């Protein structure tokens, strides 16, 4: 079984967002692209964790019981 994890480093982005300093980026297109990018990698990371739990872990459990 291959179990892969992806843990993005989003500390800087989260700090910018939570403090409202994301608005320091004046270029609206760039700011929007950064937001989309970080939302995408966060979704990917969460999805990977879910897949590991539901797919890999369940397969391992089934193999142990058979």
Coordinates of N, CA, C and O in Angstrom, one line a residue:
X1 N 0.8 -1.2 0.0 CA 0.0 0.0 0.0 C 0.9 1.2 0.0 O 1.8 1.3 0.7
X2 N 0.5 2.2 -0.8 CA 1.2 3.4 -0.8 C 0.3 4.5 -0.1 O -0.9 4.6 -0.5
X3 N 0.9 5.1 0.8 CA 0.2 6.1 1.6 C 0.9 7.4 1.4 O 2.1 7.5 1.8
X4 N 0.3 8.4 0.7 CA 1.0 9.6 0.5 C 0.3 10.7 1.2 O -0.9 10.8 1.4
X5 N 1.1 11.6 1.7 CA 0.6 12.8 2.4 C 1.2 14.0 1.8 O 2.3 14.1 1.3
X6 N 0.4 15.0 1.8 CA 0.8 16.4 1.3 C 0.4 17.4 2.4 O -0.8 17.6 2.7
X7 N 1.4 18.0 3.0 CA 1.1 19.0 4.0 C 1.7 20.3 3.5 O 2.9 20.5 3.6
X8 N 0.8 21.2 3.0 CA 1.3 22.5 2.5 C 1.8 23.4 3.6 O 1.2 23.4 4.7
X9 N 2.7 24.2 3.3 CA 3.2 25.2 4.3 C 2.4 26.5 3.9 O 2.8 27.2 3.0
X10 N 1.4 26.8 4.7 CA 0.5 27.9 4.4 C 0.6 29.0 5.5 O -0.3 29.9 5.5
X11 N 1.6 28.9 6.3 CA 1.7 29.8 7.5 C 1.6 31.3 7.1 O 0.9 32.1 7.6
X12 N 2.5 31.7 6.1 CA 2.5 33.1 5.7 C 1.2 33.5 5.1 O 0.7 34.6 5.4
X13 N 0.6 32.7 4.3 CA -0.7 33.0 3.7 C -1.8 33.2 4.8 O -2.5 34.2 4.8
X14 N -1.8 32.3 5.7 CA -2.8 32.3 6.8 C -2.6 33.6 7.6 O -3.6 34.2 8.0
X15 N -1.4 34.0 7.9 CA -1.1 35.2 8.6 C -1.6 36.4 7.8 O -2.2 37.3 8.4
X16 N -1.3 36.4 6.6 CA -1.7 37.6 5.7 C -3.3 37.7 5.7 O -3.8 38.7 5.8
X17 N -3.9 36.5 5.6 CA -5.3 36.5 5.5 C -6.0 36.9 6.8 O -6.9 37.7 6.9
X18 N -5.5 36.3 7.9 CA -6.2 36.5 9.2 C -5.9 37.9 9.8 O -6.8 38.4 10.5
X19 N -4.9 38.5 9.4 CA -4.6 39.9 9.8 C -5.1 41.0 8.9 O -5.0 42.2 9.2
X20 N -5.6 40.5 7.7 CA -6.1 41.5 6.7 C -5.0 42.1 5.9 O -5.3 43.0 5.1
X21 N -3.8 41.6 6.1 CA -2.7 42.2 5.4 C -2.6 41.6 3.9 O -1.7 42.1 3.2
X22 N -3.5 40.7 3.6 CA -3.5 40.2 2.2 C -3.8 41.4 1.3 O -3.4 41.4 0.1
X23 N -4.4 42.4 1.8 CA -4.7 43.6 1.0 C -3.4 44.5 0.7 O -3.5 45.4 0.0
X24 N -2.3 44.1 1.3 CA -1.0 44.7 0.9 C -0.7 44.4 -0.5 O 0.1 45.2 -1.1
X25 N -1.2 43.3 -1.0 CA -1.0 43.0 -2.4 C -2.0 43.8 -3.2 O -3.2 43.5 -3.2
X26 N -1.5 44.8 -3.9 CA -2.3 45.7 -4.6 C -2.9 45.2 -6.0 O -3.9 45.5 -6.4
X27 N -2.1 44.3 -6.6 CA -2.5 43.7 -7.9 C -3.6 42.8 -7.6 O -3.4 41.7 -7.1
X28 N -4.9 43.1 -8.0 CA -6.0 42.3 -7.7 C -6.0 40.9 -8.4 O -6.3 40.0 -7.7
X29 N -5.5 40.9 -9.6 CA -5.4 39.6 -10.3 C -4.4 38.7 -9.5 O -4.7 37.5 -9.3
X30 N -3.3 39.2 -9.2 CA -2.3 38.4 -8.4 C -2.9 37.9 -7.1 O -2.7 36.8 -6.7
X31 N -3.5 38.8 -6.4 CA -4.1 38.5 -5.1 C -5.1 37.4 -5.2 O -5.2 36.4 -4.5
X32 N -6.0 37.5 -6.2 CA -7.0 36.5 -6.5 C -6.4 35.1 -6.8 O -6.9 34.1 -6.4
X33 N -5.3 35.2 -7.6 CA -4.6 33.9 -8.0 C -4.0 33.3 -6.8 O -4.0 32.0 -6.7
X34 N -3.4 34.1 -5.9 CA -2.8 33.5 -4.7 C -3.9 32.9 -3.8 O -3.7 31.8 -3.3
X35 N -5.0 33.5 -3.7 CA -6.1 33.0 -2.9 C -6.6 31.7 -3.5 O -6.8 30.7 -2.7
X36 N -6.8 31.6 -4.8 CA -7.2 30.4 -5.4 C -6.2 29.3 -5.2 O -6.5 28.1 -5.0
X37 N -4.9 29.6 -5.4 CA -3.8 28.6 -5.2 C -3.9 28.0 -3.8 O -3.9 26.8 -3.7
X38 N -3.9 28.9 -2.8 CA -3.9 28.3 -1.5 C -5.1 27.6 -1.1 O -5.1 26.6 -0.4
X39 N -6.3 28.0 -1.6 CA -7.5 27.2 -1.4 C -7.4 25.9 -2.1 O -7.8 24.8 -1.5
X40 N -6.8 25.8 -3.3 CA -6.6 24.6 -4.0 C -5.7 23.6 -3.3 O -6.0 22.4 -3.2
X41 N -4.6 24.1 -2.8 CA -3.6 23.2 -2.1 C -4.2 22.7 -0.8 O -3.9 21.6 -0.4
X42 N -5.0 23.6 -0.1 CA -5.6 23.2 1.1 C -6.6 22.1 0.8 O -6.7 21.1 1.6
X43 N -7.4 22.2 -0.2 CA -8.4 21.2 -0.6 C -7.7 19.9 -0.9 O -8.1 18.8 -0.5
X44 N -6.6 20.0 -1.7 CA -5.9 18.8 -2.1 C -5.3 18.1 -0.9 O -5.4 16.9 -0.8
X45 N -4.8 18.8 0.1 CA -4.2 18.2 1.3 C -5.3 17.5 2.1 O -5.2 16.4 2.5
X46 N -6.5 18.2 2.2 CA -7.6 17.6 3.0 C -8.1 16.4 2.3 O -8.4 15.3 2.9
X47 N -8.2 16.4 1.0 CA -8.7 15.3 0.2 C -7.8 14.1 0.3 O -8.2 13.0 0.4
X48 N -6.5 14.4 0.3 CA -5.5 13.3 0.5 C -5.7 12.6 1.8 O -5.6 11.4 1.9
X49 N -5.9 13.4 2.9 CA -6.1 12.8 4.2 C -7.3 11.9 4.2 O -7.3 10.8 4.8
X50 N -8.4 12.4 3.6 CA -9.7 11.7 3.5 C -9.5 10.4 2.8 O -9.9 9.3 3.2
X51 N -8.8 10.5 1.6 CA -8.5 9.3 0.8 C -7.7 8.3 1.6 O -8.0 7.1 1.5
X52 N -6.7 8.8 2.3 CA -5.9 7.8 3.1 C -6.8 7.1 4.1 O -6.6 5.9 4.3
X53 N -7.6 7.8 4.8 CA -8.5 7.2 5.8 C -9.5 6.3 5.2 O -9.6 5.2 5.7
X54 N -10.2 6.7 4.2 CA -11.2 5.9 3.6 C -10.8 4.8 2.7 O -11.3 3.7 2.7
X55 N -9.7 5.0 2.0 CA -9.3 4.0 1.0 C -8.2 3.1 1.5 O -8.4 1.9 1.6
X56 N -7.1 3.7 1.9 CA -5.9 2.9 2.3 C -6.2 2.2 3.6 O -6.0 1.0 3.7
X57 N -6.6 3.0 4.6 CA -6.9 2.4 5.9 C -7.9 1.3 5.9 O -7.8 0.2 6.5
X58 N -9.0 1.5 5.1 CA -10.0 0.5 5.0 C -9.5 -0.8 4.3 O -9.9 -1.9 4.6
X59 N -8.7 -0.6 3.3 CA -8.1 -1.7 2.6 C -7.2 -2.5 3.5 O -7.3 -3.8 3.4
X60 N -6.5 -1.9 4.3 CA -5.6 -2.6 5.2 C -6.4 -3.3 6.2 O -6.1 -4.5 6.5
X61 N -7.5 -2.7 6.7 CA -8.3 -3.4 7.7 C -8.9 -4.7 7.1 O -9.0 -5.7 7.7
X62 N -9.4 -4.5 5.8 CA -10.0 -5.7 5.1 C -9.0 -6.8 4.9 O -9.3 -8.0 5.0
X63 N -7.8 -6.4 4.6 CA -6.7 -7.4 4.4 C -6.4 -8.2 5.6 O -6.1 -9.4 5.6
X64 N -6.4 -7.5 6.8 CA -6.1 -8.1 8.0 C -7.2 -9.1 8.5 O -6.9 -10.0 9.2
X65 N -8.4 -8.8 8.1 CA -9.5 -9.7 8.5 C -9.7 -10.9 7.6 O -10.4 -11.8 8.0
X66 N -9.0 -10.9 6.5 CA -9.2 -12.0 5.6 C -8.0 -13.0 5.6 O -7.0 -12.8 6.1

